[in-house]
mmCIF file of C-alpha atoms in Angstrom:
data_model
loop_
_atom_site.group_PDB
_atom_site.id
_atom_site.type_symbol
_atom_site.label_atom_id
_atom_site.label_comp_id
_atom_site.label_asym_id
_atom_site.label_seq_id
_atom_site.Cartn_x
_atom_site.Cartn_y
_atom_site.Cartn_z
ATOM 1 C CA UNK A 1 -37.025 -1.313 7.888
ATOM 2 C CA UNK A 2 -40.510 -0.227 6.919
ATOM 3 C CA UNK A 3 -41.937 -3.091 4.861
ATOM 4 C CA UNK A 4 -44.560 -1.001 3.050
ATOM 5 C CA UNK A 5 -41.884 1.431 1.874
ATOM 6 C CA UNK A 6 -39.753 -1.266 0.182
ATOM 7 C CA UNK A 7 -41.271 -1.993 -3.260
ATOM 8 C CA UNK A 8 -39.254 -5.196 -3.726
ATOM 9 C CA UNK A 9 -41.182 -6.877 -0.907
ATOM 10 C CA UNK A 10 -44.323 -6.664 -3.078
ATOM 11 C CA UNK A 11 -42.695 -9.182 -5.434
ATOM 12 C CA UNK A 12 -42.949 -12.169 -3.095
ATOM 13 C CA UNK A 13 -45.766 -14.646 -2.495
ATOM 14 C CA UNK A 14 -47.577 -14.523 0.848
ATOM 15 C CA UNK A 15 -50.406 -16.662 2.282
ATOM 16 C CA UNK A 16 -53.150 -14.179 3.047
ATOM 17 C CA UNK A 17 -56.367 -16.023 3.881
ATOM 18 C CA UNK A 18 -57.673 -19.591 4.322
ATOM 19 C CA UNK A 19 -59.759 -20.904 1.425
ATOM 20 C CA UNK A 20 -62.312 -21.987 4.005
ATOM 21 C CA UNK A 21 -63.054 -18.339 4.800
ATOM 22 C CA UNK A 22 -63.480 -17.501 1.111
ATOM 23 C CA UNK A 23 -66.078 -20.241 0.817
ATOM 24 C CA UNK A 24 -68.267 -18.071 3.065
ATOM 25 C CA UNK A 25 -68.060 -15.086 0.713
ATOM 26 C CA UNK A 26 -65.683 -12.243 -0.217
ATOM 27 C CA UNK A 27 -63.123 -11.247 2.403
ATOM 28 C CA UNK A 28 -60.948 -8.184 2.874
ATOM 29 C CA UNK A 29 -57.244 -8.311 3.661
ATOM 30 C CA UNK A 30 -54.526 -5.663 3.728
ATOM 31 C CA UNK A 31 -51.166 -6.816 2.338
ATOM 32 C CA UNK A 32 -48.209 -4.444 2.656
ATOM 33 C CA UNK A 33 -50.658 -1.585 3.052
ATOM 34 C CA UNK A 34 -52.598 -2.600 -0.081
ATOM 35 C CA UNK A 35 -56.329 -3.143 0.634
ATOM 36 C CA UNK A 36 -57.506 -6.290 -1.145
ATOM 37 C CA UNK A 37 -60.747 -8.147 -1.626
ATOM 38 C CA UNK A 38 -60.501 -11.882 -2.213
ATOM 39 C CA UNK A 39 -63.206 -14.272 -3.384
ATOM 40 C CA UNK A 40 -63.681 -17.568 -5.219
ATOM 41 C CA UNK A 41 -64.523 -17.338 -8.927
ATOM 42 C CA UNK A 42 -66.930 -19.570 -10.847
ATOM 43 C CA UNK A 43 -64.301 -22.336 -10.950
ATOM 44 C CA UNK A 44 -63.686 -22.124 -7.227
ATOM 45 C CA UNK A 45 -60.294 -20.469 -7.674
ATOM 46 C CA UNK A 46 -59.248 -17.519 -5.506
ATOM 47 C CA UNK A 47 -59.102 -14.037 -7.011
ATOM 48 C CA UNK A 48 -57.688 -10.811 -5.609
ATOM 49 C CA UNK A 49 -58.231 -7.202 -6.672
ATOM 50 C CA UNK A 50 -57.881 -3.828 -5.003
ATOM 51 C CA UNK A 51 -60.717 -3.331 -2.529
ATOM 52 C CA UNK A 52 -61.924 -0.105 -4.114
ATOM 53 C CA UNK A 53 -64.538 0.207 -6.835
ATOM 54 C CA UNK A 54 -63.359 2.433 -9.689
ATOM 55 C CA UNK A 55 -66.775 4.132 -9.782
ATOM 56 C CA UNK A 56 -67.226 5.671 -6.310
ATOM 57 C CA UNK A 57 -64.395 4.023 -4.363
ATOM 58 C CA UNK A 58 -66.733 1.715 -2.437
ATOM 59 C CA UNK A 59 -65.070 -1.283 -0.712
ATOM 60 C CA UNK A 60 -65.869 -4.248 -2.931
ATOM 61 C CA UNK A 61 -65.440 -6.561 0.060
ATOM 62 C CA UNK A 62 -68.838 -5.305 1.249
ATOM 63 C CA UNK A 63 -70.438 -6.829 -1.832
ATOM 64 C CA UNK A 64 -71.278 -10.383 -2.860
ATOM 65 C CA UNK A 65 -70.128 -12.892 -5.487
ATOM 66 C CA UNK A 66 -72.403 -13.263 -8.524
ATOM 67 C CA UNK A 67 -71.559 -15.773 -11.258
ATOM 68 C CA UNK A 68 -67.946 -15.832 -10.058
ATOM 69 C CA UNK A 69 -67.602 -12.028 -10.155
ATOM 70 C CA UNK A 70 -67.377 -9.599 -7.241
ATOM 71 C CA UNK A 71 -70.385 -7.247 -7.220
ATOM 72 C CA UNK A 72 -70.102 -3.757 -5.758
ATOM 73 C CA UNK A 73 -72.715 -3.127 -3.033
ATOM 74 C CA UNK A 74 -73.300 0.489 -4.114
ATOM 75 C CA UNK A 75 -74.371 0.368 -7.779
ATOM 76 C CA UNK A 76 -74.070 -3.324 -8.568
ATOM 77 C CA UNK A 77 -71.147 -3.168 -10.968
ATOM 78 C CA UNK A 78 -69.464 -6.553 -11.338
ATOM 79 C CA UNK A 79 -65.736 -7.211 -11.764
ATOM 80 C CA UNK A 80 -64.051 -10.434 -12.832
ATOM 81 C CA UNK A 81 -60.780 -11.906 -11.571
ATOM 82 C CA UNK A 82 -58.865 -9.830 -14.127
ATOM 83 C CA UNK A 83 -60.282 -6.658 -12.586
ATOM 84 C CA UNK A 84 -62.411 -5.816 -15.632
ATOM 85 C CA UNK A 85 -65.948 -4.555 -15.174
ATOM 86 C CA UNK A 86 -68.279 -7.029 -16.886
ATOM 87 C CA UNK A 87 -71.707 -5.793 -15.744
ATOM 88 C CA UNK A 88 -73.087 -2.263 -15.409
ATOM 89 C CA UNK A 89 -76.771 -2.706 -14.513
ATOM 90 C CA UNK A 90 -77.615 0.924 -15.297
ATOM 91 C CA UNK A 91 -76.500 0.516 -18.953
ATOM 92 C CA UNK A 92 -77.140 -3.131 -19.884
ATOM 93 C CA UNK A 93 -77.053 -2.584 -23.638
ATOM 94 C CA UNK A 94 -74.011 -0.300 -23.818
ATOM 95 C CA UNK A 95 -70.386 -1.406 -24.309
ATOM 96 C CA UNK A 96 -68.359 -1.149 -21.100
ATOM 97 C CA UNK A 97 -65.382 1.255 -21.356
ATOM 98 C CA UNK A 98 -61.956 -0.324 -20.845
ATOM 99 C CA UNK A 99 -61.151 2.051 -17.984
ATOM 100 C CA UNK A 100 -63.991 0.569 -15.944
ATOM 101 C CA UNK A 101 -61.608 -1.707 -14.087
ATOM 102 C CA UNK A 102 -59.834 -2.259 -10.783
ATOM 103 C CA UNK A 103 -56.271 -3.455 -10.310
ATOM 104 C CA UNK A 104 -55.968 -7.211 -10.009
ATOM 105 C CA UNK A 105 -53.133 -9.207 -8.452
ATOM 106 C CA UNK A 106 -51.666 -12.684 -8.852
ATOM 107 C CA UNK A 107 -53.534 -15.128 -6.624
ATOM 108 C CA UNK A 108 -53.201 -18.905 -6.213
ATOM 109 C CA UNK A 109 -54.512 -21.599 -3.904
ATOM 110 C CA UNK A 110 -51.935 -23.726 -2.129
ATOM 111 C CA UNK A 111 -51.964 -25.753 1.117
ATOM 112 C CA UNK A 112 -55.481 -24.552 1.889
ATOM 113 C CA UNK A 113 -54.680 -20.824 1.620
ATOM 114 C CA UNK A 114 -55.009 -18.100 -0.979
ATOM 115 C CA UNK A 115 -51.534 -16.757 -1.739
ATOM 116 C CA UNK A 116 -51.025 -13.313 -3.276
ATOM 117 C CA UNK A 117 -48.125 -11.576 -4.985
ATOM 118 C CA UNK A 118 -48.554 -7.839 -5.587
ATOM 119 C CA UNK A 119 -45.925 -7.520 -8.337
ATOM 120 C CA UNK A 120 -43.782 -9.477 -10.788
ATOM 121 C CA UNK A 121 -42.823 -12.397 -8.577
ATOM 122 C CA UNK A 122 -39.227 -12.999 -7.578
ATOM 123 C CA UNK A 123 -39.986 -16.319 -5.907
ATOM 124 C CA UNK A 124 -42.359 -19.264 -6.087
ATOM 125 C CA UNK A 125 -44.744 -20.528 -3.460
ATOM 126 C CA UNK A 126 -42.800 -22.676 -1.020
ATOM 127 C CA UNK A 127 -42.556 -26.348 -2.012
ATOM 128 C CA UNK A 128 -43.446 -28.614 0.926
ATOM 129 C CA UNK A 129 -42.769 -32.295 0.081
ATOM 130 C CA UNK A 130 -44.656 -33.490 3.161
ATOM 131 C CA UNK A 131 -47.877 -31.959 1.780
ATOM 132 C CA UNK A 132 -47.956 -34.651 -0.924
ATOM 133 C CA UNK A 133 -46.835 -37.470 1.388
ATOM 134 C CA UNK A 134 -49.809 -39.624 2.516
ATOM 135 C CA UNK A 135 -47.852 -40.454 5.666
ATOM 136 C CA UNK A 136 -48.345 -36.889 6.909
ATOM 137 C CA UNK A 137 -51.475 -35.071 8.039
ATOM 138 C CA UNK A 138 -51.947 -31.307 7.855
ATOM 139 C CA UNK A 139 -53.039 -29.279 10.865
ATOM 140 C CA UNK A 140 -54.104 -25.645 10.449
ATOM 141 C CA UNK A 141 -52.810 -24.153 13.673
ATOM 142 C CA UNK A 142 -52.983 -20.346 13.659
ATOM 143 C CA UNK A 143 -54.350 -17.515 11.572
ATOM 144 C CA UNK A 144 -54.246 -14.344 13.661
ATOM 145 C CA UNK A 145 -53.112 -10.729 13.551
ATOM 146 C CA UNK A 146 -50.025 -9.829 15.577
ATOM 147 C CA UNK A 147 -49.145 -6.192 16.206
ATOM 148 C CA UNK A 148 -45.444 -6.540 15.480
ATOM 149 C CA UNK A 149 -43.303 -6.486 12.364
ATOM 150 C CA UNK A 150 -42.979 -9.627 10.269
ATOM 151 C CA UNK A 151 -39.211 -9.605 10.654
ATOM 152 C CA UNK A 152 -39.455 -9.575 14.454
ATOM 153 C CA UNK A 153 -41.812 -12.564 14.436
ATOM 154 C CA UNK A 154 -39.764 -14.673 12.021
ATOM 155 C CA UNK A 155 -36.469 -13.861 13.722
ATOM 156 C CA UNK A 156 -38.004 -14.877 17.041
ATOM 157 C CA UNK A 157 -38.673 -18.441 15.856
ATOM 158 C CA UNK A 158 -34.963 -18.794 15.044
ATOM 159 C CA UNK A 159 -33.795 -17.211 18.311
ATOM 160 C CA UNK A 160 -32.675 -19.860 20.811
ATOM 161 C CA UNK A 161 -31.577 -17.298 23.365
ATOM 162 C CA UNK A 162 -35.088 -16.364 24.480
ATOM 163 C CA UNK A 163 -36.485 -19.851 25.094
ATOM 164 C CA UNK A 164 -35.251 -20.180 28.671
ATOM 165 C CA UNK A 165 -36.892 -16.927 29.780
ATOM 166 C CA UNK A 166 -39.962 -16.331 27.631
ATOM 167 C CA UNK A 167 -40.868 -20.039 27.586
ATOM 168 C CA UNK A 168 -39.744 -21.051 31.036
ATOM 169 C CA UNK A 169 -41.563 -24.320 31.905
ATOM 170 C CA UNK A 170 -43.489 -24.456 28.600
ATOM 171 C CA UNK A 171 -40.329 -25.231 26.606
ATOM 172 C CA UNK A 172 -37.197 -24.580 28.582
ATOM 173 C CA UNK A 173 -35.726 -23.901 32.008
ATOM 174 C CA UNK A 174 -34.353 -20.441 32.838
ATOM 175 C CA UNK A 175 -31.897 -22.065 35.259
ATOM 176 C CA UNK A 176 -30.045 -23.457 32.223
ATOM 177 C CA UNK A 177 -29.988 -20.592 29.710
ATOM 178 C CA UNK A 178 -26.917 -21.590 27.672
ATOM 179 C CA UNK A 179 -28.119 -22.758 24.264
ATOM 180 C CA UNK A 180 -26.391 -25.327 22.091
ATOM 181 C CA UNK A 181 -24.461 -23.794 19.200
ATOM 182 C CA UNK A 182 -25.811 -23.940 15.653
ATOM 183 C CA UNK A 183 -24.506 -27.107 14.042
ATOM 184 C CA UNK A 184 -25.036 -25.724 10.527
ATOM 185 C CA UNK A 185 -25.775 -22.188 9.389
ATOM 186 C CA UNK A 186 -25.392 -21.385 5.723
ATOM 187 C CA UNK A 187 -26.811 -19.057 3.110
ATOM 188 C CA UNK A 188 -29.155 -20.415 0.459
ATOM 189 C CA UNK A 189 -30.540 -18.846 -2.698
ATOM 190 C CA UNK A 190 -33.837 -18.057 -1.002
ATOM 191 C CA UNK A 191 -32.554 -17.259 2.524
ATOM 192 C CA UNK A 192 -30.624 -19.585 4.808
ATOM 193 C CA UNK A 193 -30.597 -23.081 6.266
ATOM 194 C CA UNK A 194 -29.573 -24.043 9.745
ATOM 195 C CA UNK A 195 -29.569 -27.032 12.045
ATOM 196 C CA UNK A 196 -29.517 -26.989 15.815
ATOM 197 C CA UNK A 197 -30.282 -29.077 18.864
ATOM 198 C CA UNK A 198 -32.597 -27.950 21.638
ATOM 199 C CA UNK A 199 -33.082 -29.546 25.023
ATOM 200 C CA UNK A 200 -36.671 -28.845 25.993
ATOM 201 C CA UNK A 201 -38.330 -29.094 29.360
ATOM 202 C CA UNK A 202 -41.176 -31.613 29.159
ATOM 203 C CA UNK A 203 -44.584 -30.836 30.617
ATOM 204 C CA UNK A 204 -48.071 -32.361 30.550
ATOM 205 C CA UNK A 205 -49.086 -30.482 27.385
ATOM 206 C CA UNK A 206 -45.957 -31.498 25.468
ATOM 207 C CA UNK A 207 -46.148 -35.050 26.766
ATOM 208 C CA UNK A 208 -49.522 -35.495 25.018
ATOM 209 C CA UNK A 209 -48.076 -34.327 21.716
ATOM 210 C CA UNK A 210 -44.759 -36.193 21.617
ATOM 211 C CA UNK A 211 -45.627 -39.367 23.521
ATOM 212 C CA UNK A 212 -42.719 -39.154 25.928
ATOM 213 C CA UNK A 213 -42.573 -38.731 29.695
ATOM 214 C CA UNK A 214 -38.848 -37.944 29.803
ATOM 215 C CA UNK A 215 -38.053 -34.878 31.903
ATOM 216 C CA UNK A 216 -35.901 -33.370 29.152
ATOM 217 C CA UNK A 217 -36.477 -33.905 25.445
ATOM 218 C CA UNK A 218 -33.760 -33.549 22.824
ATOM 219 C CA UNK A 219 -35.139 -31.926 19.658
ATOM 220 C CA UNK A 220 -33.259 -31.744 16.368
ATOM 221 C CA UNK A 221 -34.330 -28.664 14.396
ATOM 222 C CA UNK A 222 -33.777 -27.993 10.704
ATOM 223 C CA UNK A 223 -34.897 -24.565 9.513
ATOM 224 C CA UNK A 224 -35.152 -23.050 6.052
ATOM 225 C CA UNK A 225 -35.770 -19.307 6.086
ATOM 226 C CA UNK A 226 -37.535 -18.095 2.941
ATOM 227 C CA UNK A 227 -36.850 -14.414 2.400
ATOM 228 C CA UNK A 228 -38.529 -12.222 3.483
ATOM 229 C CA UNK A 229 -40.969 -13.592 6.092
ATOM 230 C CA UNK A 230 -41.389 -17.368 5.780
ATOM 231 C CA UNK A 231 -40.005 -20.389 7.657
ATOM 232 C CA UNK A 232 -39.995 -24.125 6.998
ATOM 233 C CA UNK A 233 -39.072 -25.870 10.255
ATOM 234 C CA UNK A 234 -38.576 -29.607 10.639
ATOM 235 C CA UNK A 235 -38.362 -30.956 14.183
ATOM 236 C CA UNK A 236 -37.455 -34.511 15.151
ATOM 237 C CA UNK A 237 -37.331 -35.879 18.674
ATOM 238 C CA UNK A 238 -34.185 -37.848 19.417
ATOM 239 C CA UNK A 239 -34.912 -41.578 19.521
ATOM 240 C CA UNK A 240 -38.443 -41.211 18.129
ATOM 241 C CA UNK A 241 -39.861 -41.486 14.617
ATOM 242 C CA UNK A 242 -42.148 -38.489 15.108
ATOM 243 C CA UNK A 243 -41.481 -35.649 12.657
ATOM 244 C CA UNK A 244 -43.260 -32.311 12.726
ATOM 245 C CA UNK A 245 -42.894 -29.814 9.886
ATOM 246 C CA UNK A 246 -44.063 -26.307 10.770
ATOM 247 C CA UNK A 247 -44.722 -23.642 8.151
ATOM 248 C CA UNK A 248 -44.803 -20.148 9.615
ATOM 249 C CA UNK A 249 -45.399 -16.944 7.652
ATOM 250 C CA UNK A 250 -45.525 -13.444 9.048
ATOM 251 C CA UNK A 251 -47.566 -12.008 6.188
ATOM 252 C CA UNK A 252 -47.056 -8.218 6.388
ATOM 253 C CA UNK A 253 -50.266 -6.241 6.808
ATOM 254 C CA UNK A 254 -48.485 -2.932 7.299
ATOM 255 C CA UNK A 255 -45.295 -1.762 8.985
ATOM 256 C CA UNK A 256 -46.423 -2.538 12.510
ATOM 257 C CA UNK A 257 -48.681 -5.588 12.063
ATOM 258 C CA UNK A 258 -48.546 -8.976 10.392
ATOM 259 C CA UNK A 259 -50.794 -11.985 9.962
ATOM 260 C CA UNK A 260 -49.319 -15.005 11.696
ATOM 261 C CA UNK A 261 -50.104 -17.958 9.427
ATOM 262 C CA UNK A 262 -48.960 -21.319 10.773
ATOM 263 C CA UNK A 263 -49.804 -24.837 9.655
ATOM 264 C CA UNK A 264 -48.200 -28.172 10.447
ATOM 265 C CA UNK A 265 -47.489 -31.538 8.844
ATOM 266 C CA UNK A 266 -46.984 -34.521 11.167
ATOM 267 C CA UNK A 267 -46.291 -38.186 10.475
ATOM 268 C CA UNK A 268 -48.607 -39.405 13.231
ATOM 269 C CA UNK A 269 -52.370 -39.783 13.523
ATOM 270 C CA UNK A 270 -55.206 -38.059 15.335
ATOM 271 C CA UNK A 271 -55.471 -41.123 17.581
ATOM 272 C CA UNK A 272 -51.830 -40.721 18.638
ATOM 273 C CA UNK A 273 -52.008 -36.953 19.219
ATOM 274 C CA UNK A 274 -55.137 -34.851 18.926
ATOM 275 C CA UNK A 275 -54.837 -31.777 16.710
ATOM 276 C CA UNK A 276 -56.666 -29.738 19.364
ATOM 277 C CA UNK A 277 -54.057 -30.676 21.987
ATOM 278 C CA UNK A 278 -51.206 -29.782 19.631
ATOM 279 C CA UNK A 279 -52.755 -26.384 18.886
ATOM 280 C CA UNK A 280 -53.405 -25.732 22.580
ATOM 281 C CA UNK A 281 -49.769 -26.391 23.487
ATOM 282 C CA UNK A 282 -48.455 -24.296 20.600
ATOM 283 C CA UNK A 283 -50.890 -21.558 21.608
ATOM 284 C CA UNK A 284 -49.357 -21.380 25.079
ATOM 285 C CA UNK A 285 -45.896 -20.948 23.563
ATOM 286 C CA UNK A 286 -46.825 -18.429 20.882
ATOM 287 C CA UNK A 287 -48.877 -16.311 23.264
ATOM 288 C CA UNK A 288 -45.740 -15.965 25.393
ATOM 289 C CA UNK A 289 -43.854 -14.762 22.306
ATOM 290 C CA UNK A 290 -46.667 -12.429 21.317
ATOM 291 C CA UNK A 291 -46.714 -10.748 24.723
ATOM 292 C CA UNK A 292 -43.078 -9.740 24.199
ATOM 293 C CA UNK A 293 -43.022 -9.048 20.457
ATOM 294 C CA UNK A 294 -45.966 -6.661 20.510
ATOM 295 C CA UNK A 295 -44.024 -4.395 22.896
ATOM 296 C CA UNK A 296 -40.909 -4.157 20.685
ATOM 297 C CA UNK A 297 -40.254 -1.392 18.140
ATOM 298 C CA UNK A 298 -41.553 -2.616 14.779
ATOM 299 C CA UNK A 299 -38.959 -0.612 12.816
ATOM 300 C CA UNK A 300 -36.262 -3.311 12.803
ATOM 301 C CA UNK A 301 -32.877 -1.868 11.789
ATOM 302 C CA UNK A 302 -30.918 -3.813 9.194
ATOM 303 C CA UNK A 303 -27.794 -1.912 10.234
ATOM 304 C CA UNK A 304 -26.081 -4.174 12.772
ATOM 305 C CA UNK A 305 -24.661 -1.165 14.620
ATOM 306 C CA UNK A 306 -28.086 -0.031 15.847
ATOM 307 C CA UNK A 307 -28.600 -3.030 18.134
ATOM 308 C CA UNK A 308 -26.082 -5.253 19.894
ATOM 309 C CA UNK A 309 -25.884 -8.988 19.285
ATOM 310 C CA UNK A 310 -24.740 -12.292 20.780
ATOM 311 C CA UNK A 311 -23.892 -15.774 19.468
ATOM 312 C CA UNK A 312 -27.512 -17.007 19.391
ATOM 313 C CA UNK A 313 -28.405 -14.047 17.149
ATOM 314 C CA UNK A 314 -26.527 -15.447 14.148
ATOM 315 C CA UNK A 315 -29.695 -16.319 12.181
ATOM 316 C CA UNK A 316 -31.106 -12.834 12.803
ATOM 317 C CA UNK A 317 -27.839 -11.251 11.741
ATOM 318 C CA UNK A 318 -27.877 -13.265 8.533
ATOM 319 C CA UNK A 319 -31.486 -12.192 7.908
ATOM 320 C CA UNK A 320 -30.409 -8.555 8.120
ATOM 321 C CA UNK A 321 -27.480 -9.138 5.747
ATOM 322 C CA UNK A 322 -29.682 -10.900 3.194
ATOM 323 C CA UNK A 323 -32.471 -8.316 3.363
ATOM 324 C CA UNK A 324 -30.003 -5.444 3.014
ATOM 325 C CA UNK A 325 -28.481 -7.194 -0.011
ATOM 326 C CA UNK A 326 -31.948 -7.731 -1.518
ATOM 327 C CA UNK A 327 -32.764 -4.040 -1.232
ATOM 328 C CA UNK A 328 -29.403 -3.011 -2.687
ATOM 329 C CA UNK A 329 -29.736 -5.420 -5.625
ATOM 330 C CA UNK A 330 -32.983 -3.681 -6.591
ATOM 331 C CA UNK A 331 -31.660 -0.170 -6.168
ATOM 332 C CA UNK A 332 -33.465 0.417 -2.884
ATOM 333 C CA UNK A 333 -32.288 2.010 0.338
ATOM 334 C CA UNK A 334 -33.633 0.847 3.678
ATOM 335 C CA UNK A 335 -36.544 3.076 4.654
ATOM 336 C CA UNK A 336 -36.879 4.052 8.316
ATOM 337 C CA UNK A 337 -39.145 6.283 10.356
ATOM 338 C CA UNK A 338 -38.093 9.909 10.506
ATOM 339 C CA UNK A 339 -36.814 11.377 13.755
ATOM 340 C CA UNK A 340 -40.068 13.347 14.008
ATOM 341 C CA UNK A 341 -42.246 10.241 13.738
ATOM 342 C CA UNK A 342 -40.105 8.406 16.278
ATOM 343 C CA UNK A 343 -40.633 11.225 18.767
ATOM 344 C CA UNK A 344 -44.361 11.302 17.987
ATOM 345 C CA UNK A 345 -44.644 7.631 18.852
ATOM 346 C CA UNK A 346 -42.478 7.813 21.964
ATOM 347 C CA UNK A 347 -44.244 7.221 25.303
ATOM 348 C CA UNK A 348 -44.854 10.246 27.483
ATOM 349 C CA UNK A 349 -42.887 10.293 30.744
#
C-alpha cells in the first residue's frame, strides 16, 4: 500500500512536530507527501499551511513569523493561519485579492506536539487519560525520521515473534523463541485491542528502569491500535505497581519514510528512574528494530496472499483487514507500485 496514493489517509490526525521546535521559529514538515510549514500564531497556537507561497512558489518555511503571521522571505508577503494573505508590502494601500492565499490545514496542539489533519477528519486526536493524571509524568522519548513505511513500524511493535532474535539480550533470549499466545485480540471501532504477556530478559539498562534484578521479567501488555499508524501501549510488570504507557506514531512523510514520534507516561518519579536512562534503553531496542525495518520493502501488501504468516502475526493480519476495509468503505482500491517501478528499484546483481 502506498500511503500517499490513498486519499482517505489524509483524513486522520497525526503528530507532526514538537511545540518546542515551533517556539524557535517556523518549521517545515512533509506529511503524506504534502509539504507544510508550521509556526505559532500570535496566541501561541500552532498553524499549518502549504509550504509554497502563491506568488512565486517560495518555501514559506524559509521565512519568519511577524505578528503571528508567516512572512515569505522573497517579497515579504504575510499569511495568517487561515492561509489568507494579509500584508503585501509593495501595495500597502491596495485591497488584497482573495486569490492571494495558500492552502491551510487543521492544526491543534496536544501532548506537546502540533497535530495536523489534511482533510475532513474521520477521527479525533487520541485521548490519553494518563496525560491528565498528576500521578504520571510525561517523557518525550523519540522524534526521528525512519526510512520505512508507517505500517511496517507500527506492525513491528505488535509483533512478538521478532523479539527473541532482533532484541536478543536487550529484551529477550533467542534460545527461547516461542512467544505466549495473545490473551485477547479483538476489533474496535478505531482499530483493535489486544492483551499479551511477555517474558523479558533483564539486563543492566532495564534494571535501572524497572527497579528489579530478577533474571526474567513478566510484562503484561495492553495495546490499542489506532488506525492507521498509531499505538497506545500500556505495560505493567508482574508484582510491581509500575505502569508505563507508550504512545507511538509512525507519522507518514511519504511512501518510504515516516516520522517516529514516541512519548511515554509513567507513574514513577525522576528519582526512581531517570528519563535519560529510560530513553537510552529504549534507544537500544528501537535502533535494533530500525536496522531491520529500513531494509524491508516499504510497499506493504494488504493482500494476505502476498506474504506468508504465522500465529504471532495475528495483529498484523488484522491491521491489513481493517485497512483494506477502510479503503473499500471510501471507494478506494489499494495502490501499489507498478511492475516497472519495482524493477527500477531492484538491486543490481
